[in-house]
Amino acid sequence: MAGNGKGQQGAFAAARPEAGDLVDRFLENKLREALFGGQDVVTLGRLRIEGTLGQGAMGAILSAFDPVLDRHVAIKSLRPGQGQESQQLLREARMLAKLDHANVVSIFDVLEEEGGLYLVMEQIRGGDLRAWMDEVRPWQEVVELFESIGRGLAAAHALGIAHCDVKPENVVVSEGRPRLIDFGLAHQQSDGPSHGGTKAYLAPERIAGQEGSAGADQYAFFVALVEAIEGQRPSVDTQQQWEKMPGWLEDVARRGLHEDPERRFPNMDAAVAALRPTRAQSKLKIAAAVVVLA
């Protein structure tokens, strides 16, 4: 998908020169251009590097153009020589390659150059979910968007993949379509513990030291959902009052946020299903009330 990469710019912090050899070469080239003129091109295979988009969980994000397929792409890079992280990038590539879903970022290729590993993926036009949440929206619109995010998570979980860092900054919204990005902390659930993530979205069992899981992803999903509707993340206080969502939706959210993973929804498919029919029923109730008033 061609685009200017604004979504990745919003989803990642500014890139640093030390983030990777390819980044170094690009920044050095830009400095030479500024000092001495000329327009040298930095390439990765056939890809022409155009700029830096930011910094992901494991490396810098670059903007590039593929002249053969006539499309802009994003490149996620690692510093050369980081063996363990290189293996993690390869694992991420394999996981994403399995995930052919409208609500998950698409991976195109994995390239290696001078000891560095580079993940080539679609460059998305849009902003991150955090920016989308900055605008006050009716709860119905929020639920509709989160249904799509939930379907993306369900597709990952169906392959045994837990994202492990679900949060608004790791979702890009482009023309109303959300996509999960930055699977740098993701792991196959047979791989063993993964203790990274963002504390504000960690399930209680992860804070206690347990590994990432589909259930923990579900918990983080509902933290973000409540935050998007109420304007603040839910607290550990079970008596916290939520004022902007209807009662049935509060019940759904509280189940997804239960401290006991066994008492949450059995999977993300069930969580999304709980959002969908009740939302339709709520609309029918509203319509019936209008008829009575009339």
PDB file of C-alpha atoms in Angstrom:
ATOM      1  CA  MET A   1       0.000   0.000   0.000  1.00  0.00           C
ATOM      2  CA  ALA A   2       1.525   3.255  -1.073  1.00  0.00           C
ATOM      3  CA  GLY A   3       1.571   6.072   1.435  1.00  0.00           C
ATOM      4  CA  ASN A   4       3.583   8.679   3.226  1.00  0.00           C
ATOM      5  CA  GLY A   5       4.105   6.600   6.378  1.00  0.00           C
ATOM      6  CA  LYS A   6       2.465   9.066   8.765  1.00  0.00           C
ATOM      7  CA  GLY A   7       0.978   6.141  10.659  1.00  0.00           C
ATOM      8  CA  GLN A   8       4.373   4.705  11.439  1.00  0.00           C
ATOM      9  CA  GLN A   9       5.622   8.191  12.310  1.00  0.00           C
ATOM     10  CA  GLY A  10       2.873   8.448  14.916  1.00  0.00           C
ATOM     11  CA  ALA A  11       3.413   4.901  16.114  1.00  0.00           C
ATOM     12  CA  PHE A  12       7.164   5.114  16.695  1.00  0.00           C
ATOM     13  CA  ALA A  13       9.425   7.670  18.358  1.00  0.00           C
ATOM     14  CA  ALA A  14      12.132   9.517  16.397  1.00  0.00           C
ATOM     15  CA  ALA A  15      14.904   7.316  14.994  1.00  0.00           C
ATOM     16  CA  ARG A  16      18.466   7.700  16.267  1.00  0.00           C
ATOM     17  CA  PRO A  17      21.611   7.580  14.131  1.00  0.00           C
ATOM     18  CA  GLU A  18      22.982   4.633  16.110  1.00  0.00           C
ATOM     19  CA  ALA A  19      19.883   2.539  15.413  1.00  0.00           C
ATOM     20  CA  GLY A  20      21.353   0.642  12.480  1.00  0.00           C
ATOM     21  CA  ASP A  21      24.012   0.521   9.779  1.00  0.00           C
ATOM     22  CA  LEU A  22      21.549   1.335   7.003  1.00  0.00           C
ATOM     23  CA  VAL A  23      20.260   4.285   9.025  1.00  0.00           C
ATOM     24  CA  ASP A  24      23.843   5.466   9.541  1.00  0.00           C
ATOM     25  CA  ARG A  25      24.503   5.370   5.821  1.00  0.00           C
ATOM     26  CA  PHE A  26      21.313   7.245   5.014  1.00  0.00           C
ATOM     27  CA  LEU A  27      21.952   9.978   7.594  1.00  0.00           C
ATOM     28  CA  GLU A  28      25.592  10.338   6.566  1.00  0.00           C
ATOM     29  CA  ASN A  29      24.481  10.641   2.954  1.00  0.00           C
ATOM     30  CA  LYS A  30      21.976  13.386   3.835  1.00  0.00           C
ATOM     31  CA  LEU A  31      24.714  15.237   5.725  1.00  0.00           C
ATOM     32  CA  ARG A  32      27.033  15.045   2.697  1.00  0.00           C
ATOM     33  CA  GLU A  33      24.236  16.349   0.478  1.00  0.00           C
ATOM     34  CA  ALA A  34      23.681  19.301   2.816  1.00  0.00           C
ATOM     35  CA  LEU A  35      27.380  20.124   3.009  1.00  0.00           C
ATOM     36  CA  PHE A  36      28.581  19.371  -0.501  1.00  0.00           C
ATOM     37  CA  GLY A  37      25.490  19.034  -2.689  1.00  0.00           C
ATOM     38  CA  GLY A  38      24.649  16.114  -4.935  1.00  0.00           C
ATOM     39  CA  GLN A  39      21.948  13.511  -4.603  1.00  0.00           C
ATOM     40  CA  ASP A  40      23.444  10.104  -3.843  1.00  0.00           C
ATOM     41  CA  VAL A  41      20.906   7.331  -3.312  1.00  0.00           C
ATOM     42  CA  VAL A  42      21.118   4.822  -0.450  1.00  0.00           C
ATOM     43  CA  THR A  43      19.624   1.467  -1.380  1.00  0.00           C
ATOM     44  CA  LEU A  44      18.763  -1.869   0.184  1.00  0.00           C
ATOM     45  CA  GLY A  45      18.653  -4.266  -2.725  1.00  0.00           C
ATOM     46  CA  ARG A  46      16.310  -2.639  -5.205  1.00  0.00           C
ATOM     47  CA  LEU A  47      14.691  -0.477  -2.505  1.00  0.00           C
ATOM     48  CA  ARG A  48      15.573   3.244  -2.441  1.00  0.00           C
ATOM     49  CA  ILE A  49      15.736   4.641   1.095  1.00  0.00           C
ATOM     50  CA  GLU A  50      13.747   7.876   1.405  1.00  0.00           C
ATOM     51  CA  GLY A  51      13.852   8.743   5.096  1.00  0.00           C
ATOM     52  CA  THR A  52      13.415   7.666   8.681  1.00  0.00           C
ATOM     53  CA  LEU A  53       9.968   6.977  10.077  1.00  0.00           C
ATOM     54  CA  GLY A  54      10.933   6.357  13.671  1.00  0.00           C
ATOM     55  CA  GLN A  55      11.926   3.773  16.249  1.00  0.00           C
ATOM     56  CA  GLY A  56      10.180   0.496  16.963  1.00  0.00           C
ATOM     57  CA  ALA A  57      10.508  -1.898  19.867  1.00  0.00           C
ATOM     58  CA  MET A  58      13.567  -3.545  18.348  1.00  0.00           C
ATOM     59  CA  GLY A  59      15.018  -1.186  15.748  1.00  0.00           C
ATOM     60  CA  ALA A  60      14.725   1.825  13.479  1.00  0.00           C
ATOM     61  CA  ILE A  61      11.921   2.218  10.935  1.00  0.00           C
ATOM     62  CA  LEU A  62      12.814   3.528   7.469  1.00  0.00           C
ATOM     63  CA  SER A  63      10.750   4.725   4.534  1.00  0.00           C
ATOM     64  CA  ALA A  64      11.678   3.311   1.121  1.00  0.00           C
ATOM     65  CA  PHE A  65      10.383   3.014  -2.434  1.00  0.00           C
ATOM     66  CA  ASP A  66      10.229  -0.158  -4.511  1.00  0.00           C
ATOM     67  CA  PRO A  67      10.608   0.934  -8.170  1.00  0.00           C
ATOM     68  CA  VAL A  68       9.773  -2.531  -9.527  1.00  0.00           C
ATOM     69  CA  LEU A  69       6.408  -2.848  -7.789  1.00  0.00           C
ATOM     70  CA  ASP A  70       5.867   0.945  -7.697  1.00  0.00           C
ATOM     71  CA  ARG A  71       5.017   1.134  -4.016  1.00  0.00           C
ATOM     72  CA  HIS A  72       6.274   2.724  -0.828  1.00  0.00           C
ATOM     73  CA  VAL A  73       7.303   0.362   1.966  1.00  0.00           C
ATOM     74  CA  ALA A  74       8.475   0.554   5.554  1.00  0.00           C
ATOM     75  CA  ILE A  75      11.716  -1.157   6.591  1.00  0.00           C
ATOM     76  CA  LYS A  76      12.355  -2.264  10.146  1.00  0.00           C
ATOM     77  CA  SER A  77      16.087  -2.540  10.811  1.00  0.00           C
ATOM     78  CA  LEU A  78      18.338  -4.006  13.482  1.00  0.00           C
ATOM     79  CA  ARG A  79      21.895  -3.033  14.357  1.00  0.00           C
ATOM     80  CA  PRO A  80      24.330  -5.533  12.825  1.00  0.00           C
ATOM     81  CA  GLY A  81      25.812  -8.173  15.061  1.00  0.00           C
ATOM     82  CA  GLN A  82      22.932  -8.542  17.542  1.00  0.00           C
ATOM     83  CA  GLY A  83      22.486 -12.271  17.246  1.00  0.00           C
ATOM     84  CA  GLN A  84      19.634 -12.790  19.702  1.00  0.00           C
ATOM     85  CA  GLU A  85      17.682  -9.807  18.410  1.00  0.00           C
ATOM     86  CA  SER A  86      18.342 -10.908  14.831  1.00  0.00           C
ATOM     87  CA  GLN A  87      16.753 -14.235  15.665  1.00  0.00           C
ATOM     88  CA  GLN A  88      13.813 -12.386  17.202  1.00  0.00           C
ATOM     89  CA  LEU A  89      13.387 -10.334  14.026  1.00  0.00           C
ATOM     90  CA  LEU A  90      13.415 -13.485  11.931  1.00  0.00           C
ATOM     91  CA  ARG A  91      10.825 -14.983  14.269  1.00  0.00           C
ATOM     92  CA  GLU A  92       8.712 -11.845  13.912  1.00  0.00           C
ATOM     93  CA  ALA A  93       8.945 -12.111  10.142  1.00  0.00           C
ATOM     94  CA  ARG A  94       7.856 -15.731  10.162  1.00  0.00           C
ATOM     95  CA  MET A  95       4.933 -14.939  12.463  1.00  0.00           C
ATOM     96  CA  LEU A  96       3.753 -11.980  10.419  1.00  0.00           C
ATOM     97  CA  ALA A  97       4.120 -13.924   7.182  1.00  0.00           C
ATOM     98  CA  LYS A  98       1.538 -16.362   8.536  1.00  0.00           C
ATOM     99  CA  LEU A  99      -0.850 -13.536   9.418  1.00  0.00           C
ATOM    100  CA  ASP A 100      -2.720 -12.619   6.263  1.00  0.00           C
ATOM    101  CA  HIS A 101      -5.398 -10.439   7.846  1.00  0.00           C
ATOM    102  CA  ALA A 102      -6.902  -7.042   7.071  1.00  0.00           C
ATOM    103  CA  ASN A 103      -6.229  -5.834  10.613  1.00  0.00           C
ATOM    104  CA  VAL A 104      -2.567  -6.852  10.835  1.00  0.00           C
ATOM    105  CA  VAL A 105       0.318  -5.099   9.043  1.00  0.00           C
ATOM    106  CA  SER A 106       1.468  -7.035   5.939  1.00  0.00           C
ATOM    107  CA  ILE A 107       5.034  -8.304   5.595  1.00  0.00           C
ATOM    108  CA  PHE A 108       6.646  -8.386   2.137  1.00  0.00           C
ATOM    109  CA  ASP A 109      10.209  -9.619   2.590  1.00  0.00           C
ATOM    110  CA  VAL A 110      13.190 -10.138   4.907  1.00  0.00           C
ATOM    111  CA  LEU A 111      16.567  -8.880   3.631  1.00  0.00           C
ATOM    112  CA  GLU A 112      20.105  -9.204   4.938  1.00  0.00           C
ATOM    113  CA  GLU A 113      22.959  -6.826   4.136  1.00  0.00           C
ATOM    114  CA  GLU A 114      26.378  -6.434   5.787  1.00  0.00           C
ATOM    115  CA  GLY A 115      25.242  -8.412   8.809  1.00  0.00           C
ATOM    116  CA  GLY A 116      22.062  -6.390   9.288  1.00  0.00           C
ATOM    117  CA  LEU A 117      18.545  -7.815   9.068  1.00  0.00           C
ATOM    118  CA  TYR A 118      15.682  -5.813   7.570  1.00  0.00           C
ATOM    119  CA  LEU A 119      11.972  -6.530   7.638  1.00  0.00           C
ATOM    120  CA  VAL A 120      10.136  -5.035   4.644  1.00  0.00           C
ATOM    121  CA  MET A 121       6.459  -4.322   5.296  1.00  0.00           C
ATOM    122  CA  GLU A 122       3.616  -2.180   4.062  1.00  0.00           C
ATOM    123  CA  GLN A 123       3.828   1.539   4.728  1.00  0.00           C
ATOM    124  CA  ILE A 124       0.535   2.772   6.097  1.00  0.00           C
ATOM    125  CA  ARG A 125      -0.973   6.220   5.705  1.00  0.00           C
ATOM    126  CA  GLY A 126      -2.735   7.335   8.861  1.00  0.00           C
ATOM    127  CA  GLY A 127      -2.124   7.914  12.552  1.00  0.00           C
ATOM    128  CA  ASP A 128      -1.891   5.615  15.515  1.00  0.00           C
ATOM    129  CA  LEU A 129      -4.838   4.669  17.689  1.00  0.00           C
ATOM    130  CA  ARG A 130      -3.642   7.102  20.363  1.00  0.00           C
ATOM    131  CA  ALA A 131      -4.151  10.000  17.938  1.00  0.00           C
ATOM    132  CA  TRP A 132      -7.532   8.565  16.887  1.00  0.00           C
ATOM    133  CA  MET A 133      -8.564   8.479  20.551  1.00  0.00           C
ATOM    134  CA  ASP A 134      -7.691  12.158  21.010  1.00  0.00           C
ATOM    135  CA  GLU A 135     -10.960  13.016  19.267  1.00  0.00           C
ATOM    136  CA  VAL A 136     -14.112  12.519  21.348  1.00  0.00           C
ATOM    137  CA  ARG A 137     -16.226   9.859  19.656  1.00  0.00           C
ATOM    138  CA  PRO A 138     -19.500   8.094  20.449  1.00  0.00           C
ATOM    139  CA  TRP A 139     -19.019   4.738  22.138  1.00  0.00           C
ATOM    140  CA  GLN A 140     -20.656   2.973  19.177  1.00  0.00           C
ATOM    141  CA  GLU A 141     -17.880   4.193  16.846  1.00  0.00           C
ATOM    142  CA  VAL A 142     -15.210   3.112  19.323  1.00  0.00           C
ATOM    143  CA  VAL A 143     -16.700  -0.361  19.698  1.00  0.00           C
ATOM    144  CA  GLU A 144     -16.927  -0.788  15.930  1.00  0.00           C
ATOM    145  CA  LEU A 145     -13.223   0.025  15.498  1.00  0.00           C
ATOM    146  CA  PHE A 146     -12.219  -2.238  18.378  1.00  0.00           C
ATOM    147  CA  GLU A 147     -14.174  -5.116  16.881  1.00  0.00           C
ATOM    148  CA  SER A 148     -11.748  -4.962  13.949  1.00  0.00           C
ATOM    149  CA  ILE A 149      -8.727  -4.821  16.263  1.00  0.00           C
ATOM    150  CA  GLY A 150     -10.127  -7.805  18.127  1.00  0.00           C
ATOM    151  CA  ARG A 151     -10.481  -9.768  14.896  1.00  0.00           C
ATOM    152  CA  GLY A 152      -6.815  -9.081  14.106  1.00  0.00           C
ATOM    153  CA  LEU A 153      -5.816 -10.360  17.541  1.00  0.00           C
ATOM    154  CA  ALA A 154      -8.055 -13.400  17.129  1.00  0.00           C
ATOM    155  CA  ALA A 155      -6.295 -14.230  13.847  1.00  0.00           C
ATOM    156  CA  ALA A 156      -2.910 -14.043  15.601  1.00  0.00           C
ATOM    157  CA  HIS A 157      -4.099 -16.162  18.518  1.00  0.00           C
ATOM    158  CA  ALA A 158      -5.479 -18.784  16.110  1.00  0.00           C
ATOM    159  CA  LEU A 159      -1.875 -19.320  14.973  1.00  0.00           C
ATOM    160  CA  GLY A 160      -0.658 -19.553  18.568  1.00  0.00           C
ATOM    161  CA  ILE A 161       0.817 -16.035  18.484  1.00  0.00           C
ATOM    162  CA  ALA A 162       0.430 -13.642  21.418  1.00  0.00           C
ATOM    163  CA  HIS A 163       1.263 -10.018  20.599  1.00  0.00           C
ATOM    164  CA  CYS A 164       2.425  -9.243  24.163  1.00  0.00           C
ATOM    165  CA  ASP A 165       2.356  -5.438  23.768  1.00  0.00           C
ATOM    166  CA  VAL A 166      -1.195  -4.477  22.768  1.00  0.00           C
ATOM    167  CA  LYS A 167      -1.648  -0.726  23.259  1.00  0.00           C
ATOM    168  CA  PRO A 168      -2.887   2.284  21.234  1.00  0.00           C
ATOM    169  CA  GLU A 169       0.631   3.064  19.976  1.00  0.00           C
ATOM    170  CA  ASN A 170       0.802  -0.372  18.351  1.00  0.00           C
ATOM    171  CA  VAL A 171      -2.315   0.100  16.242  1.00  0.00           C
ATOM    172  CA  VAL A 172      -2.352   2.283  13.116  1.00  0.00           C
ATOM    173  CA  VAL A 173      -5.712   3.578  11.858  1.00  0.00           C
ATOM    174  CA  SER A 174      -5.844   4.221   8.122  1.00  0.00           C
ATOM    175  CA  GLU A 175      -9.086   5.392   6.498  1.00  0.00           C
ATOM    176  CA  GLY A 176     -11.079   3.856   9.317  1.00  0.00           C
ATOM    177  CA  ARG A 177      -9.247   0.514   9.222  1.00  0.00           C
ATOM    178  CA  PRO A 178      -7.071  -0.381  12.226  1.00  0.00           C
ATOM    179  CA  ARG A 179      -4.009  -2.603  11.867  1.00  0.00           C
ATOM    180  CA  LEU A 180      -1.849  -4.132  14.568  1.00  0.00           C
ATOM    181  CA  ILE A 181       1.839  -3.335  14.170  1.00  0.00           C
ATOM    182  CA  ASP A 182       5.175  -3.802  15.947  1.00  0.00           C
ATOM    183  CA  PHE A 183       5.117  -7.475  16.820  1.00  0.00           C
ATOM    184  CA  GLY A 184       8.649  -7.068  18.208  1.00  0.00           C
ATOM    185  CA  LEU A 185       7.592  -8.516  21.557  1.00  0.00           C
ATOM    186  CA  ALA A 186       5.305 -11.148  20.104  1.00  0.00           C
ATOM    187  CA  HIS A 187       6.084 -14.796  20.678  1.00  0.00           C
ATOM    188  CA  GLN A 188       4.626 -18.139  19.797  1.00  0.00           C
ATOM    189  CA  GLN A 189       2.919 -19.407  22.894  1.00  0.00           C
ATOM    190  CA  SER A 190       5.092 -22.536  22.886  1.00  0.00           C
ATOM    191  CA  ASP A 191       8.266 -20.419  23.091  1.00  0.00           C
ATOM    192  CA  GLY A 192       8.067 -19.784  26.834  1.00  0.00           C
ATOM    193  CA  PRO A 193       7.938 -16.582  28.903  1.00  0.00           C
ATOM    194  CA  SER A 194       7.890 -13.128  27.354  1.00  0.00           C
ATOM    195  CA  HIS A 195       7.984 -10.510  30.102  1.00  0.00           C
ATOM    196  CA  GLY A 196       8.171  -7.324  28.021  1.00  0.00           C
ATOM    197  CA  GLY A 197       5.255  -5.031  27.315  1.00  0.00           C
ATOM    198  CA  THR A 198       3.879  -1.726  28.563  1.00  0.00           C
ATOM    199  CA  LYS A 199       3.002  -1.740  32.252  1.00  0.00           C
ATOM    200  CA  ALA A 200      -0.212   0.290  31.968  1.00  0.00           C
ATOM    201  CA  TYR A 201      -1.685  -2.441  29.734  1.00  0.00           C
ATOM    202  CA  LEU A 202      -0.255  -5.525  31.451  1.00  0.00           C
ATOM    203  CA  ALA A 203      -2.637  -8.094  32.872  1.00  0.00           C
ATOM    204  CA  PRO A 204      -2.216  -8.881  36.601  1.00  0.00           C
ATOM    205  CA  GLU A 205      -0.666 -12.257  35.859  1.00  0.00           C
ATOM    206  CA  ARG A 206       1.976 -10.644  33.653  1.00  0.00           C
ATOM    207  CA  ILE A 207       2.843  -8.111  36.351  1.00  0.00           C
ATOM    208  CA  ALA A 208       3.254 -11.106  38.643  1.00  0.00           C
ATOM    209  CA  GLY A 209       5.827 -12.510  36.227  1.00  0.00           C
ATOM    210  CA  GLN A 210       3.851 -14.906  34.062  1.00  0.00           C
ATOM    211  CA  GLU A 211       4.408 -15.118  30.326  1.00  0.00           C
ATOM    212  CA  GLY A 212       2.437 -13.294  27.667  1.00  0.00           C
ATOM    213  CA  SER A 213      -0.669 -15.065  26.435  1.00  0.00           C
ATOM    214  CA  ALA A 214      -3.852 -14.637  24.441  1.00  0.00           C
ATOM    215  CA  GLY A 215      -5.655 -13.966  27.722  1.00  0.00           C
ATOM    216  CA  ALA A 216      -3.206 -11.199  28.593  1.00  0.00           C
ATOM    217  CA  ASP A 217      -3.684  -9.695  25.116  1.00  0.00           C
ATOM    218  CA  GLN A 218      -7.434  -9.727  25.776  1.00  0.00           C
ATOM    219  CA  TYR A 219      -6.919  -7.848  29.037  1.00  0.00           C
ATOM    220  CA  ALA A 220      -4.799  -5.179  27.280  1.00  0.00           C
ATOM    221  CA  PHE A 221      -7.431  -4.914  24.534  1.00  0.00           C
ATOM    222  CA  PHE A 222     -10.129  -4.058  27.077  1.00  0.00           C
ATOM    223  CA  VAL A 223      -7.876  -1.602  28.912  1.00  0.00           C
ATOM    224  CA  ALA A 224      -7.511   0.281  25.623  1.00  0.00           C
ATOM    225  CA  LEU A 225     -11.250  -0.010  24.871  1.00  0.00           C
ATOM    226  CA  VAL A 226     -12.244   1.496  28.214  1.00  0.00           C
ATOM    227  CA  GLU A 227      -9.622   4.199  27.797  1.00  0.00           C
ATOM    228  CA  ALA A 228     -10.930   5.065  24.314  1.00  0.00           C
ATOM    229  CA  ILE A 229     -14.503   5.462  25.585  1.00  0.00           C
ATOM    230  CA  GLU A 230     -14.022   6.866  29.085  1.00  0.00           C
ATOM    231  CA  GLY A 231     -10.921   8.964  28.456  1.00  0.00           C
ATOM    232  CA  GLN A 232      -8.934   7.155  31.137  1.00  0.00           C
ATOM    233  CA  ARG A 233      -7.640   3.658  31.720  1.00  0.00           C
ATOM    234  CA  PRO A 234      -9.508   1.445  34.190  1.00  0.00           C
ATOM    235  CA  SER A 235      -8.023   1.267  37.667  1.00  0.00           C
ATOM    236  CA  VAL A 236      -7.578  -1.789  39.848  1.00  0.00           C
ATOM    237  CA  ASP A 237     -10.528  -0.490  41.878  1.00  0.00           C
ATOM    238  CA  THR A 238     -13.426  -2.719  40.871  1.00  0.00           C
ATOM    239  CA  GLN A 239     -15.866  -0.060  42.088  1.00  0.00           C
ATOM    240  CA  GLN A 240     -14.608   2.505  39.564  1.00  0.00           C
ATOM    241  CA  GLN A 241     -17.566   4.153  37.840  1.00  0.00           C
ATOM    242  CA  TRP A 242     -17.685   4.363  34.050  1.00  0.00           C
ATOM    243  CA  GLU A 243     -20.079   7.023  32.836  1.00  0.00           C
ATOM    244  CA  LYS A 244     -19.886   7.028  29.033  1.00  0.00           C
ATOM    245  CA  MET A 245     -20.645   3.408  28.162  1.00  0.00           C
ATOM    246  CA  PRO A 246     -23.964   1.585  28.545  1.00  0.00           C
ATOM    247  CA  GLY A 247     -24.372  -1.005  31.276  1.00  0.00           C
ATOM    248  CA  TRP A 248     -24.211  -4.038  28.982  1.00  0.00           C
ATOM    249  CA  LEU A 249     -20.892  -2.842  27.534  1.00  0.00           C
ATOM    250  CA  GLU A 250     -19.513  -2.249  31.022  1.00  0.00           C
ATOM    251  CA  ASP A 251     -20.355  -5.860  31.864  1.00  0.00           C
ATOM    252  CA  VAL A 252     -18.496  -7.056  28.774  1.00  0.00           C
ATOM    253  CA  ALA A 253     -15.461  -4.889  29.560  1.00  0.00           C
ATOM    254  CA  ARG A 254     -15.322  -5.953  33.209  1.00  0.00           C
ATOM    255  CA  ARG A 255     -15.308  -9.593  32.173  1.00  0.00           C
ATOM    256  CA  GLY A 256     -12.415  -8.982  29.766  1.00  0.00           C
ATOM    257  CA  LEU A 257     -10.574  -7.171  32.573  1.00  0.00           C
ATOM    258  CA  HIS A 258     -11.128  -9.829  35.216  1.00  0.00           C
ATOM    259  CA  GLU A 259      -8.015 -10.418  37.319  1.00  0.00           C
ATOM    260  CA  ASP A 260      -8.498 -14.168  36.932  1.00  0.00           C
ATOM    261  CA  PRO A 261      -7.660 -15.138  33.314  1.00  0.00           C
ATOM    262  CA  GLU A 262      -9.995 -18.132  33.572  1.00  0.00           C
ATOM    263  CA  ARG A 263     -12.957 -15.790  34.115  1.00  0.00           C
ATOM    264  CA  ARG A 264     -12.280 -13.669  31.049  1.00  0.00           C
ATOM    265  CA  PHE A 265     -13.700 -14.593  27.647  1.00  0.00           C
ATOM    266  CA  PRO A 266     -12.383 -17.963  26.449  1.00  0.00           C
ATOM    267  CA  ASN A 267     -10.808 -16.283  23.411  1.00  0.00           C
ATOM    268  CA  MET A 268     -10.847 -13.064  21.359  1.00  0.00           C
ATOM    269  CA  ASP A 269     -13.486 -14.450  19.002  1.00  0.00           C
ATOM    270  CA  ALA A 270     -15.843 -14.742  21.977  1.00  0.00           C
ATOM    271  CA  ALA A 271     -14.890 -11.251  23.179  1.00  0.00           C
ATOM    272  CA  VAL A 272     -15.630  -9.729  19.765  1.00  0.00           C
ATOM    273  CA  ALA A 273     -18.903 -11.660  19.549  1.00  0.00           C
ATOM    274  CA  ALA A 274     -19.903 -10.236  22.934  1.00  0.00           C
ATOM    275  CA  LEU A 275     -19.409  -6.728  21.550  1.00  0.00           C
ATOM    276  CA  ARG A 276     -21.272  -7.255  18.296  1.00  0.00           C
ATOM    277  CA  PRO A 277     -24.733  -8.639  19.140  1.00  0.00           C
ATOM    278  CA  THR A 278     -25.162  -6.580  22.298  1.00  0.00           C
ATOM    279  CA  ARG A 279     -24.335  -3.458  20.316  1.00  0.00           C
ATOM    280  CA  ALA A 280     -27.103  -4.352  17.860  1.00  0.00           C
ATOM    281  CA  GLN A 281     -29.524  -5.063  20.693  1.00  0.00           C
ATOM    282  CA  SER A 282     -28.712  -1.688  22.233  1.00  0.00           C
ATOM    283  CA  LYS A 283     -29.625   0.031  18.959  1.00  0.00           C
ATOM    284  CA  LEU A 284     -32.960  -1.822  18.940  1.00  0.00           C
ATOM    285  CA  LYS A 285     -33.653  -0.639  22.481  1.00  0.00           C
ATOM    286  CA  ILE A 286     -32.914   2.945  21.465  1.00  0.00           C
ATOM    287  CA  ALA A 287     -35.197   2.613  18.430  1.00  0.00           C
ATOM    288  CA  ALA A 288     -37.981   1.193  20.594  1.00  0.00           C
ATOM    289  CA  ALA A 289     -37.630   4.091  23.034  1.00  0.00           C
ATOM    290  CA  VAL A 290     -37.957   6.552  20.166  1.00  0.00           C
ATOM    291  CA  VAL A 291     -41.134   4.834  18.995  1.00  0.00           C
ATOM    292  CA  VAL A 292     -42.614   4.997  22.527  1.00  0.00           C
ATOM    293  CA  LEU A 293     -41.774   8.698  22.825  1.00  0.00           C
ATOM    294  CA  ALA A 294     -43.342   9.382  19.471  1.00  0.00           C
TER     295      ALA A 294
END
